[in-house]
Coordinates of C-alpha atoms and ligand atoms in Angstrom, one line a residue:
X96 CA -66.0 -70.9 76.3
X97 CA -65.9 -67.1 76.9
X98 CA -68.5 -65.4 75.1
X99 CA -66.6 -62.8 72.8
X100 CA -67.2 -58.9 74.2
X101 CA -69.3 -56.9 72.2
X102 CA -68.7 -54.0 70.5
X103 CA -70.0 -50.9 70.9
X104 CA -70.0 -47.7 68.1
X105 CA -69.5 -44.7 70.7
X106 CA -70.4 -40.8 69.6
X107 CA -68.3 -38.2 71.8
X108 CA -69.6 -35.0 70.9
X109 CA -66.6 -32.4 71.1
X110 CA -62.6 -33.0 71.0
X111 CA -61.7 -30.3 74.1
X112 CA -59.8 -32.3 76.9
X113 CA -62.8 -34.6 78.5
X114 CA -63.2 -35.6 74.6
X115 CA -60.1 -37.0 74.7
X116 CA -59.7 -38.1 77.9
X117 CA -62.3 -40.5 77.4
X118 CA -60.8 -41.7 73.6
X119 CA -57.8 -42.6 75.4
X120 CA -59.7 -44.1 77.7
X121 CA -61.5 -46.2 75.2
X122 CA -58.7 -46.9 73.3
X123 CA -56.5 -48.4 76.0
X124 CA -59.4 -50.7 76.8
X125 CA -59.5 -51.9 73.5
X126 CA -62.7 -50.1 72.1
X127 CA -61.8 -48.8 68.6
X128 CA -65.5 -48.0 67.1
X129 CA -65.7 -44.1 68.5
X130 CA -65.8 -40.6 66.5
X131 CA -65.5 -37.3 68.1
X132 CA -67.4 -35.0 66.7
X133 CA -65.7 -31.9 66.5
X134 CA -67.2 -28.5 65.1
X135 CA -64.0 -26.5 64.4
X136 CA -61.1 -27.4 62.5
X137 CA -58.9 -28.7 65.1
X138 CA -58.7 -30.2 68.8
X139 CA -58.2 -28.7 72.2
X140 CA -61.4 -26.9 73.3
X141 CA -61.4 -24.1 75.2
X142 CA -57.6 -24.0 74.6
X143 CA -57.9 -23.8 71.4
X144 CA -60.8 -20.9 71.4
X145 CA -59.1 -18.9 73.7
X146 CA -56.2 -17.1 72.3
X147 CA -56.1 -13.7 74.3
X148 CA -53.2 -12.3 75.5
X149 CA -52.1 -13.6 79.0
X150 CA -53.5 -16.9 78.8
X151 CA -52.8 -19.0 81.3
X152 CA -54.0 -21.7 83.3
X153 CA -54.7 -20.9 86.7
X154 CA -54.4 -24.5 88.1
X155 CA -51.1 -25.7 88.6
X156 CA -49.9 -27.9 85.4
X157 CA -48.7 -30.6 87.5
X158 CA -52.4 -31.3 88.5
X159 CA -54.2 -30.3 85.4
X160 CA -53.1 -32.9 82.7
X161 CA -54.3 -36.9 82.4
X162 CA -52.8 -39.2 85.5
X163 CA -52.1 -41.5 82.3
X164 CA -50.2 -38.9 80.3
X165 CA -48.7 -36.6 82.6
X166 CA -46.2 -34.1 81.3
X167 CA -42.7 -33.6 82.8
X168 CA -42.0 -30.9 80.7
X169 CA -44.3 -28.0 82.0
X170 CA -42.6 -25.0 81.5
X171 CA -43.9 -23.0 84.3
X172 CA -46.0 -23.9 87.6
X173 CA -49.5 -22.2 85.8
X174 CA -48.6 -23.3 81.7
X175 CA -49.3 -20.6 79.0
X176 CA -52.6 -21.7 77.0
X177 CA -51.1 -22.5 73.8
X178 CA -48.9 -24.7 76.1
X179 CA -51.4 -26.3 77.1
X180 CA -53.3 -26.8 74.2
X181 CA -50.4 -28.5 72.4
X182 CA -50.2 -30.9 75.3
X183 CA -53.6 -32.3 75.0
X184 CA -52.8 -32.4 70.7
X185 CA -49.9 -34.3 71.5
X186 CA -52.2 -36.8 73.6
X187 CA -54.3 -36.5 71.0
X188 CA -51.8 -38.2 68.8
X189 CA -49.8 -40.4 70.9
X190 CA -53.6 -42.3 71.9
X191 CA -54.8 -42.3 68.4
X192 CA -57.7 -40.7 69.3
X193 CA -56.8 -38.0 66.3
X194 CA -57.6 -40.5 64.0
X195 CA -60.9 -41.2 65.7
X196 CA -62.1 -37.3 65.0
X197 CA -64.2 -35.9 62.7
X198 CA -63.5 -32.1 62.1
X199 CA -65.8 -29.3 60.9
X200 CA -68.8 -31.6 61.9
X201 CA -70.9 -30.0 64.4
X202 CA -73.5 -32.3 66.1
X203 CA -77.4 -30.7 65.3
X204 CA -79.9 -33.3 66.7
X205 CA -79.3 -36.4 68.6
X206 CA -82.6 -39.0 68.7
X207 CA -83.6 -42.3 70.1
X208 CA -84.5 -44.6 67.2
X209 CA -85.3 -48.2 67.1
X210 CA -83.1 -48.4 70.5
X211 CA -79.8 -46.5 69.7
X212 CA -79.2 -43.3 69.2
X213 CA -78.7 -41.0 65.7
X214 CA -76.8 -38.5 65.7
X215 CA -77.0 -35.4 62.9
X216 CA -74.7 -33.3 62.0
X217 CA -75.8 -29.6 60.5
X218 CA -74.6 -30.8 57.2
X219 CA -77.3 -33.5 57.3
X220 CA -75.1 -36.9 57.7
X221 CA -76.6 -39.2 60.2
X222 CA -74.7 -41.8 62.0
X223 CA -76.4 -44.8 64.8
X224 CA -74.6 -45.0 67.8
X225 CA -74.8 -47.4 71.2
X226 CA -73.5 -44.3 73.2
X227 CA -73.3 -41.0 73.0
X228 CA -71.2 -39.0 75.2
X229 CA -71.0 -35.3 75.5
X230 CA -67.8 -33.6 76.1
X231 CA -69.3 -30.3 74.5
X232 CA -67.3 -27.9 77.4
X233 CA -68.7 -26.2 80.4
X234 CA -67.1 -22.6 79.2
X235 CA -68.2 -22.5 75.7
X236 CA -70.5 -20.0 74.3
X237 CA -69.1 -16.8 74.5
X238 CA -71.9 -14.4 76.6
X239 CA -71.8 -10.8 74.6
X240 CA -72.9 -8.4 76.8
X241 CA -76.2 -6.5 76.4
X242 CA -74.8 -2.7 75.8
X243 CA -76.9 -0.3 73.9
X244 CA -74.7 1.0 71.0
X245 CA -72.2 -1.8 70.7
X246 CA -72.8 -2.4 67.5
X247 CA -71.5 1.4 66.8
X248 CA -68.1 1.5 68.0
X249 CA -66.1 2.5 64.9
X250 CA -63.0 0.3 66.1
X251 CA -62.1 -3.4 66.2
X252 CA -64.2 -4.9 69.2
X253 CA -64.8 -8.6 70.1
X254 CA -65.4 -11.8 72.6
X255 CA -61.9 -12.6 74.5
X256 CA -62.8 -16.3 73.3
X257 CA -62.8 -14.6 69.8
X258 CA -59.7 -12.6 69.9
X259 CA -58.6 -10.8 66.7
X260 CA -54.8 -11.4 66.0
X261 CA -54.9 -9.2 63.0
X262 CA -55.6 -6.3 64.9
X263 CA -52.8 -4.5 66.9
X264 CA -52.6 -3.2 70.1
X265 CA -49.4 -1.7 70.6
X266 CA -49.6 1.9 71.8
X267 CA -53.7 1.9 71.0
X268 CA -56.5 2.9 74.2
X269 CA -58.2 0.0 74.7
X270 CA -61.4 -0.8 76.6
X271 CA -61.8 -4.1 78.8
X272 CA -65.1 -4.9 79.9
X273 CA -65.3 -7.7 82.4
X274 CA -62.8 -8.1 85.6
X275 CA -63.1 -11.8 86.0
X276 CA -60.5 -14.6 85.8
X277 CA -60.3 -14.0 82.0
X278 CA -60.3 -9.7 82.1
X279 CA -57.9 -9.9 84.9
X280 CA -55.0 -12.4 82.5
X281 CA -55.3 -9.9 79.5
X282 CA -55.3 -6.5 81.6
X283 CA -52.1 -8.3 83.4
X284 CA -50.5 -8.6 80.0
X285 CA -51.5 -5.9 78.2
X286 CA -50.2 -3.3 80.8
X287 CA -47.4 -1.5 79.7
X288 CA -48.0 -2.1 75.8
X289 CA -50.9 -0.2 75.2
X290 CA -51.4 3.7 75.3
X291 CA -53.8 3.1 78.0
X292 CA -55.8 0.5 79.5
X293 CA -59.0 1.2 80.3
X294 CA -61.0 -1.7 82.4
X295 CA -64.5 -1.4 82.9
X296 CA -65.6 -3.0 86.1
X297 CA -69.1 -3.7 87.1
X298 CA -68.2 -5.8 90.0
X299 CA -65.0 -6.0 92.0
X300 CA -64.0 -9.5 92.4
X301 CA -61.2 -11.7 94.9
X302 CA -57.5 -11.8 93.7
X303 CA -54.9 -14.2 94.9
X304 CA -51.4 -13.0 93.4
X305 CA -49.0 -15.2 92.8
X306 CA -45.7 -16.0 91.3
X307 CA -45.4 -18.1 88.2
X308 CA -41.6 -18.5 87.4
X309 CA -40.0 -20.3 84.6
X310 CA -39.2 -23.7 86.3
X311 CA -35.2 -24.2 85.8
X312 CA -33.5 -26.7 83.6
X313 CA -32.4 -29.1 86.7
X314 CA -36.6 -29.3 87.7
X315 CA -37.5 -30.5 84.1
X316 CA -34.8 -32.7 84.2
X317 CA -35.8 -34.0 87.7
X318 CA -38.9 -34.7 85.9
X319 CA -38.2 -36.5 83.0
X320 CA -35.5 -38.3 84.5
X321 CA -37.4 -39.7 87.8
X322 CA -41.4 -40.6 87.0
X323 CA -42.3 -41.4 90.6
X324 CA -41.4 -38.0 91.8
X325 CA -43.0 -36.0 88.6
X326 CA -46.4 -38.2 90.0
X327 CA -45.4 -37.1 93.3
X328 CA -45.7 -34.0 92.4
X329 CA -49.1 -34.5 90.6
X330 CA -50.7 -35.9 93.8
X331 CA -48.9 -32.9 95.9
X332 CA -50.7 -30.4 93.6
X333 CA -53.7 -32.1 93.7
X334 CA -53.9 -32.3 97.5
X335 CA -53.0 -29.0 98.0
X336 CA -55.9 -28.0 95.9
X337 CA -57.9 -30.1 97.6
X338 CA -57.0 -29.1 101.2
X339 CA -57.4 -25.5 100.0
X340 CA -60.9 -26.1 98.1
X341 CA -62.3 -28.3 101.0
X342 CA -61.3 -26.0 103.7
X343 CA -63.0 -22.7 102.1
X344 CA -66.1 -25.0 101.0
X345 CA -67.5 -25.0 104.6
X346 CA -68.0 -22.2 108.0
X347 CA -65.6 -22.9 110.2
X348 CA -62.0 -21.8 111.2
X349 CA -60.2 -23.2 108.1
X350 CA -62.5 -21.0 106.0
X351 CA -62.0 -17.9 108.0
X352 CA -58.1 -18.2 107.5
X353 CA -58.2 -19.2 104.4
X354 CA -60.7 -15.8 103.7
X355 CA -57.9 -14.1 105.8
X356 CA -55.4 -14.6 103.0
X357 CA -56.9 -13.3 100.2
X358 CA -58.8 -10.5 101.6
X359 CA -54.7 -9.8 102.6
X360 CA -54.4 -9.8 98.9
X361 CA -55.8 -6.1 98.4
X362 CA -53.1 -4.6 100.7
X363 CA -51.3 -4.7 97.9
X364 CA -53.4 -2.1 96.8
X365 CA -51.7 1.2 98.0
X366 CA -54.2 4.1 97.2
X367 CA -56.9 3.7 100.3
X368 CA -59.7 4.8 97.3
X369 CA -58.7 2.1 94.3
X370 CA -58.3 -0.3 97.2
X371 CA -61.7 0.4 98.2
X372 CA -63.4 0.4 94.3
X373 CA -61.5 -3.2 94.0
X374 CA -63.2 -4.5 97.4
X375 CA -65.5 -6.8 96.8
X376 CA -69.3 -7.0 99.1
X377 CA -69.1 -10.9 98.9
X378 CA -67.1 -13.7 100.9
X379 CA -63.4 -14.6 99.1
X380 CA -64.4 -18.0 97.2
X381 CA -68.6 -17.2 96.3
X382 CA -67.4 -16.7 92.8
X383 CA -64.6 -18.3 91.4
X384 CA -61.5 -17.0 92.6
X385 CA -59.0 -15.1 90.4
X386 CA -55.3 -16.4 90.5
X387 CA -53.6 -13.9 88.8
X388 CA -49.8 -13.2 88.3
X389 CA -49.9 -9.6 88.5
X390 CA -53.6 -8.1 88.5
X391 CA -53.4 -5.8 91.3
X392 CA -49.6 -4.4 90.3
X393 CA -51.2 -3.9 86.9
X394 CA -53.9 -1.8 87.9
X395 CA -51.7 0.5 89.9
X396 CA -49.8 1.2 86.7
X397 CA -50.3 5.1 85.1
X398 CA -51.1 3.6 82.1
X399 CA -54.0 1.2 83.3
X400 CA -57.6 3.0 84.5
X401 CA -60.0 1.2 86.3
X402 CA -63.6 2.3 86.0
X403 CA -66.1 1.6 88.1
X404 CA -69.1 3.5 87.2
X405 CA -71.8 1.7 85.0
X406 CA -71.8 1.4 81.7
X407 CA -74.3 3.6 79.8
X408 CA -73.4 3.0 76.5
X409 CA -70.9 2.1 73.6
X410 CA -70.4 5.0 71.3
X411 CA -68.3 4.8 68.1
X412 CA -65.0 6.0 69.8
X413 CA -66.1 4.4 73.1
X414 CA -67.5 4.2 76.0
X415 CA -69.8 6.6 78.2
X416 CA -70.7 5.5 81.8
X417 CA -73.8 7.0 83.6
X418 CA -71.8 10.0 85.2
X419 CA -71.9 10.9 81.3
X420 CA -67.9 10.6 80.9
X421 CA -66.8 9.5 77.6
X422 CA -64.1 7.0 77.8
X423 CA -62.1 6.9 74.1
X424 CA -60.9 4.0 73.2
X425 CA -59.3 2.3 69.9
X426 CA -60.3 -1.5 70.2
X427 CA -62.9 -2.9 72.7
X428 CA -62.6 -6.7 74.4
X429 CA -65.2 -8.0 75.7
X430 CA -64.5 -10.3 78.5
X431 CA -67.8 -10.7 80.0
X432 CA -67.2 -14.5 80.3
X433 CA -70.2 -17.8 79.3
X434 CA -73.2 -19.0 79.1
X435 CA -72.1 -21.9 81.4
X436 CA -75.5 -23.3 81.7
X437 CA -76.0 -24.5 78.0
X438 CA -73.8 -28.1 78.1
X439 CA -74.9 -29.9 75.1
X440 CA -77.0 -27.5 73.8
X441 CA -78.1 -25.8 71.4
X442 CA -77.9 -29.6 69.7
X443 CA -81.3 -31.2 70.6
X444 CA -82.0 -34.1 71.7
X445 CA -85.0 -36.4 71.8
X446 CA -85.0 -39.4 73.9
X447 CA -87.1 -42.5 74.0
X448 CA -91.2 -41.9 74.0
X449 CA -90.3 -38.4 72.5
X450 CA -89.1 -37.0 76.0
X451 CA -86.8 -33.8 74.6
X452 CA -83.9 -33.1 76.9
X453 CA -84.9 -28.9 77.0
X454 CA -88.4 -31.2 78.3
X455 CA -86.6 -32.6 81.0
X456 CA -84.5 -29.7 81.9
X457 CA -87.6 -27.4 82.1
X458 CA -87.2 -26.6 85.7
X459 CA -83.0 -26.5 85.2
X460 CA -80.5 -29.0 84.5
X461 CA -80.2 -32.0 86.4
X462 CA -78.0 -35.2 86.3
X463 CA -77.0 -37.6 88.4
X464 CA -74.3 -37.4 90.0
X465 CA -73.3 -34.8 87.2
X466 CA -73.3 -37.7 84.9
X467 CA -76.1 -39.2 83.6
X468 CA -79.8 -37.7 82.6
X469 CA -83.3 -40.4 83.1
X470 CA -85.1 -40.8 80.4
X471 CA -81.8 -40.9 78.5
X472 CA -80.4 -44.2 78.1
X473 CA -76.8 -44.8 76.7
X474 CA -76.4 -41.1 77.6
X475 CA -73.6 -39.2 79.7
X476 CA -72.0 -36.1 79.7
X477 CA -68.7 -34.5 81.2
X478 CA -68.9 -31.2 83.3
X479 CA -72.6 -32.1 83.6
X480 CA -74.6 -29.9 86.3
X481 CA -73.2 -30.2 89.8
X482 CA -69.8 -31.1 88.7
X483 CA -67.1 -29.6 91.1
X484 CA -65.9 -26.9 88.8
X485 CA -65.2 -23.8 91.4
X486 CA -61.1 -23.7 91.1
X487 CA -60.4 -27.5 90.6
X488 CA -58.6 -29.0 87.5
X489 CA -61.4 -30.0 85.3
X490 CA -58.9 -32.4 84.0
X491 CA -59.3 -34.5 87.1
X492 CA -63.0 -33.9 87.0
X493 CA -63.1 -35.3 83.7
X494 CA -60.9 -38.3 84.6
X495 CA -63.6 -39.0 87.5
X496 CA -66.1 -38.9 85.2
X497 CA -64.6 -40.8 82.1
X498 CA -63.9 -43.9 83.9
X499 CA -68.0 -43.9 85.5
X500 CA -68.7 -43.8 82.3
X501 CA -66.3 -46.4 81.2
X502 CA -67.6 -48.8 83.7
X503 CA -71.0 -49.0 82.1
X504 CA -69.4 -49.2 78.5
X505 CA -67.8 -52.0 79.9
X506 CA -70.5 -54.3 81.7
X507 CA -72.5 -53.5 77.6
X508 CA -69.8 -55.0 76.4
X509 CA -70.1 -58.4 78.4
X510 CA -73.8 -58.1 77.7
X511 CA -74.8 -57.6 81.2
X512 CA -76.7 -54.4 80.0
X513 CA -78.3 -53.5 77.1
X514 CA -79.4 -49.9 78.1
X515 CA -78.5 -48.3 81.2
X516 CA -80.3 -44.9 82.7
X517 CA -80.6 -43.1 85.8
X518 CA -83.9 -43.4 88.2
X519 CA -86.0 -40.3 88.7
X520 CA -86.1 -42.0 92.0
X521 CA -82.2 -42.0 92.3
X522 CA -81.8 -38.4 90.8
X523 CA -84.5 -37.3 93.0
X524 CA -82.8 -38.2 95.9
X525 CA -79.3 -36.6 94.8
X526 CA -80.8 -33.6 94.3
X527 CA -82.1 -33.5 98.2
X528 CA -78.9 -34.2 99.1
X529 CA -77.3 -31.5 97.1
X530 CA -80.0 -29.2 98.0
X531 CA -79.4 -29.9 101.9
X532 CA -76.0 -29.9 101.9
X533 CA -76.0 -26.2 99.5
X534 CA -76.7 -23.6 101.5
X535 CA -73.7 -24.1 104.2
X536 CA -71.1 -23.8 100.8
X537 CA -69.6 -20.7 100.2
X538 CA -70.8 -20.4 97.0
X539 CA -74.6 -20.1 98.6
X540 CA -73.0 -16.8 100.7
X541 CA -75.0 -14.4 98.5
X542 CA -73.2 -13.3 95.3
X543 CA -73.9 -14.0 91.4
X544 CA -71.5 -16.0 89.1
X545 CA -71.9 -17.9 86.2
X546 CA -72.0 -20.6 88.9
X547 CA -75.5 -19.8 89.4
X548 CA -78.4 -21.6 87.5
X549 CA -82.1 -21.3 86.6
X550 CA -83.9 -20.0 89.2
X551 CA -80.9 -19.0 91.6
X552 CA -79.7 -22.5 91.8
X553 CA -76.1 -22.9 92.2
X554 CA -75.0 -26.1 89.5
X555 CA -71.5 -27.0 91.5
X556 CA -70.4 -29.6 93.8
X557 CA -71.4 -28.9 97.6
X558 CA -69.0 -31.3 98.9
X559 CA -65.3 -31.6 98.8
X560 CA -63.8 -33.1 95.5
X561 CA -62.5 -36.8 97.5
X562 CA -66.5 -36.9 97.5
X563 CA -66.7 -36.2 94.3
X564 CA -64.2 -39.4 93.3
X565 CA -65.4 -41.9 95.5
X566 CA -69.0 -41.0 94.4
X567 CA -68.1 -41.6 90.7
X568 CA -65.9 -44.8 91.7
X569 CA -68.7 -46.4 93.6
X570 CA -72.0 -46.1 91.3
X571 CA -74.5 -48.0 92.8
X572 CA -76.3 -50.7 90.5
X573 CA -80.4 -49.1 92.0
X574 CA -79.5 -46.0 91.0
X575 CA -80.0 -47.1 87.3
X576 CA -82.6 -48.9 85.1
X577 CA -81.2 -51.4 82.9
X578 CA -82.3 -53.9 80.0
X579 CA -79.8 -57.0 79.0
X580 CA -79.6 -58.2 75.5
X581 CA -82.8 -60.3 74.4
Ligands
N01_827 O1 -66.0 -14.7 82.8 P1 -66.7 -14.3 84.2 P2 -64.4 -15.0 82.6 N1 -71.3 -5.0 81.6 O2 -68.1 -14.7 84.0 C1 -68.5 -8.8 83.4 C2 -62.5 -19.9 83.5 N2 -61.2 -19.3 83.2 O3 -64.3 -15.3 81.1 O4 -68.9 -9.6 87.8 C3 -70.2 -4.9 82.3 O5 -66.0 -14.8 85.4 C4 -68.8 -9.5 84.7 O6 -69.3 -8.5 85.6 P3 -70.0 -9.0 86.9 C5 -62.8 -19.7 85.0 O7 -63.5 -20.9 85.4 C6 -60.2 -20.1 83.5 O8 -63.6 -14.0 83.2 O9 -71.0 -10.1 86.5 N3 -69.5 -6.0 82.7 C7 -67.4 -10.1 85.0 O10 -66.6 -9.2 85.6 C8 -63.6 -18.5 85.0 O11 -64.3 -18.4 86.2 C9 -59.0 -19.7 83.2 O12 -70.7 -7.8 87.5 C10 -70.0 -7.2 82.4 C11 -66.9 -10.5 83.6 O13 -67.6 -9.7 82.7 C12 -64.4 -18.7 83.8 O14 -63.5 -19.1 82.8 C13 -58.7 -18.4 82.7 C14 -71.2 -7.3 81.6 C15 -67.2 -11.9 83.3 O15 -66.5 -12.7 84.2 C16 -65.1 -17.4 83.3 O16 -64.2 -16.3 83.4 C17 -59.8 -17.6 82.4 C18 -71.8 -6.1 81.2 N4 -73.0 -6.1 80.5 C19 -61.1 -18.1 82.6 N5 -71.4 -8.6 81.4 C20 -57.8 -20.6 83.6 O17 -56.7 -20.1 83.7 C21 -70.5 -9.3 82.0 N6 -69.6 -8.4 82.6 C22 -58.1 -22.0 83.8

């Protein structure tokens, strides 16, 4: 006789979109016992923190939603945000894995006690868990920027990822601090509805311009109607990404054209001097490359100002830069992106013997393969360091991950392991690979980014994303430490 599978009580610590990816997950393989630990009062993540005006993704749709729930309906190639974030509610619902979250509980401490972990809310509730997972969001904590005076503008001013709906904007001066893929969506919206626009730009940084149509009728139709071609489409986006993110990873010829295009981008540009103020010093693809719908036609509008001296200070009707020019605004955004180096915390956690994970991290985040933490068994996390995040669909990163994940979860249940950690050894000897294979990226070409870690490490994915699948598909069984069931 079969011995029955075991089974397990799972923590996931946030309900964004690798949250749920890996309830459904669960779900569909039978595994009821999980809560999602949610802080806020609903689902979605960063698609339900960020509001601003403009949002968008910037991966196509087709490619960033679940392989096991994809979406026919998309209305347009890049989805609006709240789009988006209704399509990973609906998921959400139609898994189940609503019912399976906990709302307004936000996850304070996580520790290693009599061989399973506790978690603890801030309100004090404790819970004991085989697993815990954390799906806590790469893009999370809002990073304000350090300004003298901020605190004395007179008018409304606040974090893109906290964007004030009560306050309006129509045909008000307002200030935009930050030009990254965020600053570049709202200043492409709000042109043309404001008095004036006035962006503050510290660094210039790439733009690819592209189209982003309504898709017609007949093409959702086409979708809904005929399932192999909407997942033909899904793996067409997907290798196009690919084949685009691959070929700009390494030196060679690909790279050069692919650079080629997007510094074409800037042509658009017609003054010879704004064209020059918006020209970066650093190689097309070092930082995260912005796919906007309209940026650079934007910033040639009358209405839109880009400054490009430094910022000396925030006054209470705006903001001065160092040639000593006052710049009057109404209402200030501050899009001057994440801490993208915090993942799980500031929750603590303590693992076996007392080893804290801000112990382990001392010299900069490590996991391997962006997974799994030694010294923490029963442990993983989504969007961990090294994860391939540049200008992939995180959805697909997440999907990777989830089912690693899910494989261990799986071999508990049939008692073949009890706990299951990574090796020093093993993590040792990732880390020498991703340090060798690092410096011939183009994200090692010499710029800053919020891709770049303690100690000028850059925390992405050196090689091309197939790597990153068959890497997580394939998990070799030395890698980890393991005890069965006495
Ligand atoms: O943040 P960023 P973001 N004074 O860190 C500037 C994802 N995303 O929110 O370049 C003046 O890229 C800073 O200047 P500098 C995507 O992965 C996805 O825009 O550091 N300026 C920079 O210009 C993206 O990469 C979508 O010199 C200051 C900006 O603020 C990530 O989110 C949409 C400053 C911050 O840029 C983060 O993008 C939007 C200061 N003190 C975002 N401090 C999708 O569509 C900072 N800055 C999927």
């Amino acid at each position: 006789m079969r011995t029955p599978l075991r089974q397990p009580r799972i923590a996931i610590i946030g309900a964004g979109m690798s949250g749920i990816c890996l309830g459904a997950l669960l779900t569909d393989a039978g595994i009821e016992d999980f809560t999602l630990y949610e802080k806020a009062s609903s689902a979605g993540g960063t698609w339900r923190e960020n509001s601003y005006p403009g949002i968008a993704c910037d991966v196509p749709s087709r490619f960033y939603q679940y392989t096991f729930a994809r979406n026919p309906d998309w209305s347009r190639p890049m989805a609006p945000g709240a789009e988006i974030n209704a399509y990973f509610a609906k998921v959400a619902r139609d898994t189940g894995v609503h019912d399976r979250i906990q709302y307004g509980a936000e996850v304070a401490r996580i520790d290693w006690v009599d061989g399973r972990w506790s978690v603890t809310t801030t309100a004090g509730a404790s819970a004991a868990y085989d697993f815990v997972i954390s799906a806590t969001g790469i893009l999370h904590h809002p990073r304000y920027p350090d300004l003298d005076g901020l605190d004395t503008f007179a008018g409304p001013a606040f974090h893109s990822a906290r964007w004030d709906h009560a306050v309006p904007l129509e045909g008000r001066r307002i200030g935009v601090i930050g030009t990254g893929s965020t600053g570049a969506q709202i200043v492409t919206d709000l042109a043309g509805s404001s008095a004036e626009l006035v962006v503050f730009q510290r660094t210039p940084h790439w733009v690819m311009q592209m189209r982003n149509p309504e898709f017609s009728r007949l093409t959702r139709w086409l979708h809904r109607r005929f399932p192999r071609y909407d997942a033909l489409t899904y793996h067409g986006s997907r290798l196009f990404i690919e084949s685009f993110s691959s070929a700009l990873l390494r030196p060679g010829l690909a790279r050069r054209f692919g650079q080629w295009l997007i510094r074409r981008q800037l042509r658009r540009i017609e003054d010879p001097t704004l064209r020059a103020r918006l020209t970066p010093d650093f190689e097309p693809m070092c930082r995260r490359l912005i796919i906007s719908t309209g940026y650079y036609d934007a910033v040639q509008r009358d209405d839109v100002r880009v400054v490009t001296e430094a910022i000396d200070q925030v006054e209470p009707t705006g903001v001065r830069t160092a040639d000593g020019v006052l710049h009057e605004c109404d209402v200030l955004v501050l899009a001057t992106g994440f801490d993208s180096h915090a993942y799980l915390r500031p929750a603590a956690m303590t693992g076996p013997g007392g080893l804290t994970l801000d112990d382990a991290w001392a010299d900069g985040p490590r996991a391997y393969r962006t997974i799994a933490v030694p010294g923490f068994p029963n442990f993983f996390m989504f969007m961990g360091p090294n994860s391939p995040v540049g200008n992939y669909s995180l959805v697909a990163i997440a999907e990777a991950q989830a089912s690693a994940m899910l494989a261990w979860i799986e071999r508990w249940r049939r008692r073949e392991v009890d706990t299951v950690a990574p090796t020093t050894e093993a993590t040792d000897a990732f880390y020498r690979d991703v340090d060798a294979a690092m410096p011939a990226t183009v994200w090692a070409t010499g710029c800053t980014s919020w891709y770049v870690g303690q100690g000028g490490r850059v925390e992405l994915f050196p090689w091309a994303p197939k790597r990153f699948r068959s890497m997580l598909a394939a998990i070799d069984d030395d890698a980890f430490e393991t005890t069965t069931p006495a």
